[in-house]
Amino acid sequence: MEILDGRLASQTIREELKLKTAQRGVEGKKTPHLAAVLVGNNGASETYVNAKVKACAEVGFKSTLIKLTEDITESALLSTIEKLNVDPDIDGILVQLPLPKQVSENKIINAINPLKDVDGFHPVSVGKMIQGLDTFIPATPYGIMLLLEHYKIETAGLHAVVIGRSNIVGRPISILLSNNTQPGNCTVTLCHSRTRNLEALCREADIIVAALGKPEFIRADMVKGGAILVDVGITRVADPGKKSGFALKGDAHFESVAPKCSWITPVPGGVGPMTIAGLLKNTFRACEEQDDSSEQ
Ligand code: GUN
């Protein structure tokens, strides 16, 4: 069994971005600038957004964190987005999900300028992704693809079982793994809460992407020997022994599952850092594309 080390792979990507960003500076070009919008006081969301802002600083990007209260109205959030859309200094806009119930996530996502859609959630980005066109790919599935690429995992012809059908992970990764690319060229089964015989399907999988958000759901008897396991789960589970009061658990029971796998992502240190790498790559791309088009 070998580890798909997301910290290591993301480090490589971040170093490359740091060099490219410094090079832009040398050439007198604009510094990539991410605007992150955080609504409310969800502890996990705060942690994620803070990690994204910190990662921006590490690679030399600018970032602006906009914190809004839980009771924000939809129209107030829409006008925040509009300001960011037209601000020439902002290259990428990220609105951390979930949003409070009075705000329609779809309306907010649709309001983001597709040129600045570094989360890849806008229908224009999603449509392009489905057509196999070059576009912003949602950060987590993008990170997973980058991780498979980093470790040169040959995926052509493999049966990938994706568990979870969210727009953030399950659906986009099922599309990407089925694309005629490397990594890709998989035969994909997309499973969800109503799937029958989920355990049997998992046992047939060459690759399992677990993105259902149920801690330690995948047990050793659900995994075929030699399978590749990508664990997207990162659930906070109460742990009085920890200073924070919680431990982070993946969707797989790592200790029992890992010995059966050819490759496995740890939690933390697997998909999480790759999500950040994906976001940074998207932000850099947004900057290059907008900056280059404004020069002409
Ligand atoms: N919530 C959970 N994952 C994500 C993500 O990748 N982007 C945003 N914006 N919100 C999320």
Coordinates of C-alpha atoms and ligand atoms in Angstrom, one line a residue:
M1 CA 0.0 0.0 0.0
E2 CA 1.2 3.5 -0.9
I3 CA 0.0 6.9 0.3
L4 CA -1.3 9.5 -2.1
D5 CA 0.3 12.3 -0.2
G6 CA -1.8 15.4 -0.8
R7 CA 0.5 17.6 1.2
L8 CA 3.5 16.7 -0.9
A9 CA 1.8 17.0 -4.2
S10 CA 0.2 20.3 -3.3
Q11 CA 3.6 21.6 -2.1
T12 CA 5.0 20.9 -5.6
I13 CA 2.1 22.7 -7.2
R14 CA 2.4 25.7 -4.8
E15 CA 6.1 26.0 -5.4
E16 CA 5.5 26.1 -9.2
L17 CA 2.8 28.8 -8.7
K18 CA 5.0 30.8 -6.4
L19 CA 7.7 30.9 -9.1
K20 CA 5.2 31.8 -11.8
T21 CA 3.7 34.6 -9.7
A22 CA 7.2 36.0 -8.9
Q23 CA 7.9 35.9 -12.6
R24 CA 4.7 37.9 -13.3
G25 CA 6.0 40.5 -10.8
V26 CA 9.4 40.6 -12.6
E27 CA 7.5 41.2 -15.9
G28 CA 5.5 44.0 -14.3
K29 CA 2.3 42.0 -14.5
K30 CA -0.6 42.0 -12.1
T31 CA -0.5 39.8 -8.9
P32 CA -3.3 37.2 -8.8
H33 CA -6.0 38.3 -6.3
L34 CA -8.7 36.1 -4.8
A35 CA -11.8 37.4 -3.0
A36 CA -13.2 34.9 -0.6
V37 CA -16.7 35.5 0.8
L38 CA -17.5 33.8 4.1
V39 CA -21.1 34.1 5.5
G40 CA -21.9 33.3 9.1
N41 CA -20.0 31.4 11.8
N42 CA -19.7 27.8 10.5
G43 CA -16.5 26.6 12.2
A44 CA -15.5 24.2 9.4
S45 CA -16.2 26.9 6.7
E46 CA -14.1 29.4 8.6
T47 CA -11.2 26.9 8.8
Y48 CA -11.4 26.2 5.1
V49 CA -11.5 29.8 4.1
N50 CA -8.7 30.7 6.4
A51 CA -6.6 27.9 4.9
K52 CA -7.3 29.3 1.4
V53 CA -6.4 32.8 2.4
K54 CA -3.2 31.6 4.0
A55 CA -2.3 29.5 0.9
C56 CA -2.7 32.6 -1.3
A57 CA -0.2 34.5 0.8
E58 CA 2.3 31.6 0.7
V59 CA 2.4 31.6 -3.1
G60 CA 2.4 35.4 -3.3
F61 CA -1.2 36.0 -4.3
K62 CA -3.3 38.8 -2.9
S63 CA -6.5 37.9 -1.1
T64 CA -9.4 39.7 0.3
L65 CA -11.6 38.0 2.9
I66 CA -15.1 39.4 3.1
K67 CA -16.9 38.2 6.2
L68 CA -20.7 38.7 6.3
T69 CA -23.2 37.9 9.0
E70 CA -25.5 34.9 9.0
D71 CA -28.6 37.1 8.6
I72 CA -27.4 38.7 5.3
T73 CA -30.1 39.1 2.7
E74 CA -29.8 37.6 -0.7
S75 CA -29.9 41.0 -2.4
A76 CA -27.1 42.3 -0.1
L77 CA -24.9 39.2 -1.0
L78 CA -25.8 39.7 -4.7
S79 CA -24.6 43.3 -4.6
T80 CA -21.3 42.2 -2.9
I81 CA -20.8 39.8 -5.7
E82 CA -21.6 42.5 -8.3
K83 CA -18.9 44.8 -6.8
L84 CA -16.3 42.0 -7.0
N85 CA -17.4 41.1 -10.6
V86 CA -16.6 44.6 -11.8
D87 CA -13.5 45.2 -9.6
P88 CA -10.6 45.0 -12.1
D89 CA -8.2 44.1 -9.3
I90 CA -10.1 41.0 -8.3
D91 CA -9.3 37.9 -10.5
G92 CA -11.2 35.2 -8.7
I93 CA -14.3 35.0 -6.5
L94 CA -15.1 32.3 -4.1
V95 CA -18.2 32.1 -2.0
Q96 CA -17.8 29.5 0.6
L97 CA -20.7 27.0 0.8
P98 CA -23.1 26.3 2.5
L99 CA -25.0 29.5 2.6
P100 CA -27.8 30.4 5.1
K101 CA -31.2 29.2 4.1
Q102 CA -32.6 32.7 3.2
V103 CA -30.0 32.8 0.4
S104 CA -30.3 30.8 -2.8
E105 CA -27.0 29.2 -3.5
N106 CA -27.9 28.8 -7.2
K107 CA -28.7 32.5 -7.5
I108 CA -25.4 33.5 -5.9
I109 CA -23.3 31.0 -8.0
N110 CA -25.1 32.2 -11.2
A111 CA -24.3 35.8 -10.3
I112 CA -20.5 35.3 -10.3
N113 CA -18.7 36.5 -13.4
P114 CA -17.7 33.3 -15.2
L115 CA -14.3 34.8 -15.9
K116 CA -13.8 34.9 -12.1
D117 CA -15.5 31.6 -11.3
V118 CA -12.5 30.0 -9.6
D119 CA -14.7 27.5 -7.8
G120 CA -16.0 26.2 -11.2
F121 CA -19.6 26.1 -9.9
H122 CA -21.1 28.5 -12.5
P123 CA -23.3 26.8 -15.1
V124 CA -20.9 28.1 -17.9
S125 CA -18.0 26.4 -16.2
V126 CA -19.9 23.2 -15.5
G127 CA -21.2 23.1 -19.1
K128 CA -17.7 23.5 -20.5
M129 CA -16.4 20.8 -18.2
I130 CA -19.1 18.3 -19.3
Q131 CA -18.1 19.0 -22.9
G132 CA -14.5 18.3 -22.1
L133 CA -13.5 21.9 -22.8
D134 CA -10.7 23.7 -20.9
T135 CA -12.3 25.6 -18.1
F136 CA -12.3 26.2 -14.3
I137 CA -12.8 22.8 -12.6
P138 CA -14.3 22.7 -9.1
A139 CA -11.3 22.7 -6.7
T140 CA -11.8 19.3 -5.0
P141 CA -12.3 17.2 -8.1
Y142 CA -9.5 19.2 -9.8
G143 CA -7.3 18.5 -6.8
I144 CA -8.1 14.7 -7.1
M145 CA -7.2 14.7 -10.8
L146 CA -3.9 16.6 -10.0
L147 CA -3.1 14.1 -7.3
L148 CA -3.7 11.1 -9.6
E149 CA -1.5 12.9 -12.2
H150 CA 1.2 13.6 -9.7
Y151 CA 1.5 10.0 -8.8
K152 CA 1.2 8.9 -12.4
I153 CA -1.7 6.6 -11.6
E154 CA -2.9 4.9 -14.8
T155 CA -6.6 5.0 -14.7
A156 CA -7.6 4.1 -18.3
G157 CA -10.2 1.3 -18.3
L158 CA -10.6 1.1 -14.6
H159 CA -14.0 0.9 -12.9
A160 CA -14.4 4.0 -10.7
V161 CA -17.1 4.0 -8.1
V162 CA -18.0 7.5 -6.9
I163 CA -20.1 7.7 -3.7
G164 CA -21.9 11.0 -3.4
R165 CA -23.6 13.2 -6.0
S166 CA -22.9 16.7 -4.8
N167 CA -22.2 19.5 -7.3
I168 CA -19.0 20.2 -5.4
V169 CA -17.4 16.7 -5.6
G170 CA -19.4 13.6 -6.7
R171 CA -20.9 14.8 -10.0
P172 CA -17.9 16.7 -11.3
I173 CA -15.4 13.9 -10.4
S174 CA -17.6 11.4 -12.1
I175 CA -17.5 13.5 -15.3
L176 CA -13.7 14.0 -15.1
L177 CA -12.9 10.4 -14.5
S178 CA -15.0 9.4 -17.5
N179 CA -13.3 12.0 -19.8
N180 CA -11.0 10.8 -22.6
T181 CA -7.9 12.0 -20.7
Q182 CA -5.2 10.7 -18.4
P183 CA -6.2 10.6 -15.6
G184 CA -9.6 9.6 -16.9
N185 CA -10.9 7.0 -19.3
C186 CA -12.6 5.2 -16.4
T187 CA -15.9 3.4 -16.5
V188 CA -17.8 5.3 -13.8
T189 CA -20.6 4.3 -11.5
L190 CA -22.0 7.2 -9.5
C191 CA -23.6 6.1 -6.3
H192 CA -25.8 7.9 -3.8
S193 CA -28.1 7.4 -0.8
R194 CA -30.6 5.5 -2.9
T195 CA -28.2 3.1 -4.6
R196 CA -28.9 -0.5 -4.1
N197 CA -26.1 -2.9 -3.3
L198 CA -23.6 -0.2 -2.7
E199 CA -21.3 -2.6 -0.8
A200 CA -21.3 -5.0 -3.8
L201 CA -20.5 -2.1 -6.2
C202 CA -17.7 -1.0 -4.0
R203 CA -16.2 -4.4 -4.0
E204 CA -16.1 -4.3 -7.8
A205 CA -14.4 -1.0 -7.9
D206 CA -10.8 -0.4 -9.0
I207 CA -11.1 3.2 -7.7
I208 CA -13.4 4.3 -5.0
V209 CA -14.0 8.0 -4.5
A210 CA -15.8 8.3 -1.2
A211 CA -17.5 11.7 -0.9
L212 CA -20.6 11.0 1.2
G213 CA -19.6 12.6 4.4
K214 CA -20.2 9.6 6.7
P215 CA -17.1 9.0 8.9
E216 CA -15.5 5.6 8.5
F217 CA -18.3 4.3 6.3
I218 CA -16.0 2.3 4.0
R219 CA -14.8 -0.8 5.8
A220 CA -12.3 -3.4 4.7
D221 CA -14.9 -5.9 3.5
M222 CA -16.2 -3.3 1.0
V223 CA -12.8 -2.9 -0.8
K224 CA -11.3 -5.1 -3.4
G225 CA -7.6 -6.0 -2.9
G226 CA -5.4 -3.6 -4.8
A227 CA -8.0 -0.9 -5.1
I228 CA -7.2 2.9 -5.2
L229 CA -9.1 4.8 -2.5
V230 CA -9.6 8.5 -2.6
D231 CA -11.2 9.7 0.6
V232 CA -12.9 13.1 0.3
G233 CA -14.7 12.9 3.7
I234 CA -13.5 15.2 6.4
T235 CA -16.0 15.1 9.2
R236 CA -15.5 16.6 12.7
V237 CA -16.1 14.0 15.3
A238 CA -16.1 14.9 19.0
D239 CA -12.9 13.8 20.7
P240 CA -12.4 15.1 24.2
G241 CA -8.7 14.0 24.0
K242 CA -8.0 16.7 21.4
K243 CA -7.3 20.4 22.2
S244 CA -9.8 21.4 19.5
G245 CA -12.4 19.0 21.0
F246 CA -12.8 17.1 17.7
A247 CA -10.9 14.7 15.4
L248 CA -11.1 14.8 11.6
K249 CA -12.5 11.5 10.2
G250 CA -12.5 10.4 6.6
D251 CA -15.2 8.4 4.9
A252 CA -13.1 5.3 5.1
H253 CA -11.9 3.4 8.2
F254 CA -8.2 4.0 7.3
E255 CA -6.6 1.4 9.6
S256 CA -8.5 -1.5 8.2
V257 CA -8.9 -0.4 4.6
A258 CA -5.4 0.9 3.9
P259 CA -3.7 -2.6 3.9
K260 CA -6.0 -3.8 1.1
C261 CA -5.4 -0.8 -1.1
S262 CA -2.7 -0.2 -3.7
W263 CA -3.0 3.6 -3.1
I264 CA -5.0 5.5 -0.5
T265 CA -5.3 9.1 0.5
P266 CA -5.0 9.9 4.3
V267 CA -7.3 12.2 6.2
P268 CA -6.1 14.8 6.9
G269 CA -3.3 15.3 4.3
G270 CA -4.9 13.8 1.3
V271 CA -7.6 15.5 -0.7
G272 CA -7.8 18.6 1.5
P273 CA -4.5 20.2 0.5
M274 CA -5.2 19.3 -3.1
T275 CA -8.4 21.2 -3.0
I276 CA -6.4 24.3 -2.1
A277 CA -3.9 23.5 -4.9
G278 CA -6.8 23.3 -7.3
L279 CA -8.2 26.7 -6.2
L280 CA -4.8 28.4 -6.4
K281 CA -4.3 27.0 -10.0
N282 CA -7.7 28.3 -10.9
T283 CA -7.0 31.7 -9.4
F284 CA -3.7 32.0 -11.3
R285 CA -5.5 31.0 -14.5
A286 CA -8.2 33.6 -13.9
C287 CA -5.6 36.3 -13.5
E288 CA -3.7 35.3 -16.6
E289 CA -6.8 35.1 -18.8
Q290 CA -8.3 38.4 -17.6
D291 CA -5.0 40.3 -17.5
D292 CA -3.9 39.1 -21.0
S293 CA -7.3 40.0 -22.5
S294 CA -7.2 43.5 -20.9
E295 CA -3.7 44.1 -22.5
Q296 CA -5.0 43.6 -26.0
Ligands
GUN1 N1 -17.8 24.0 0.6 C1 -17.3 22.8 0.6 N2 -16.4 22.7 -0.3 C2 -16.3 23.9 -1.0 C3 -15.6 24.4 -2.1 O1 -14.7 23.7 -2.7 N3 -15.8 25.6 -2.4 C4 -16.7 26.4 -1.8 N4 -16.9 27.6 -2.2 N5 -17.5 26.0 -0.8 C5 -17.3 24.7 -0.4

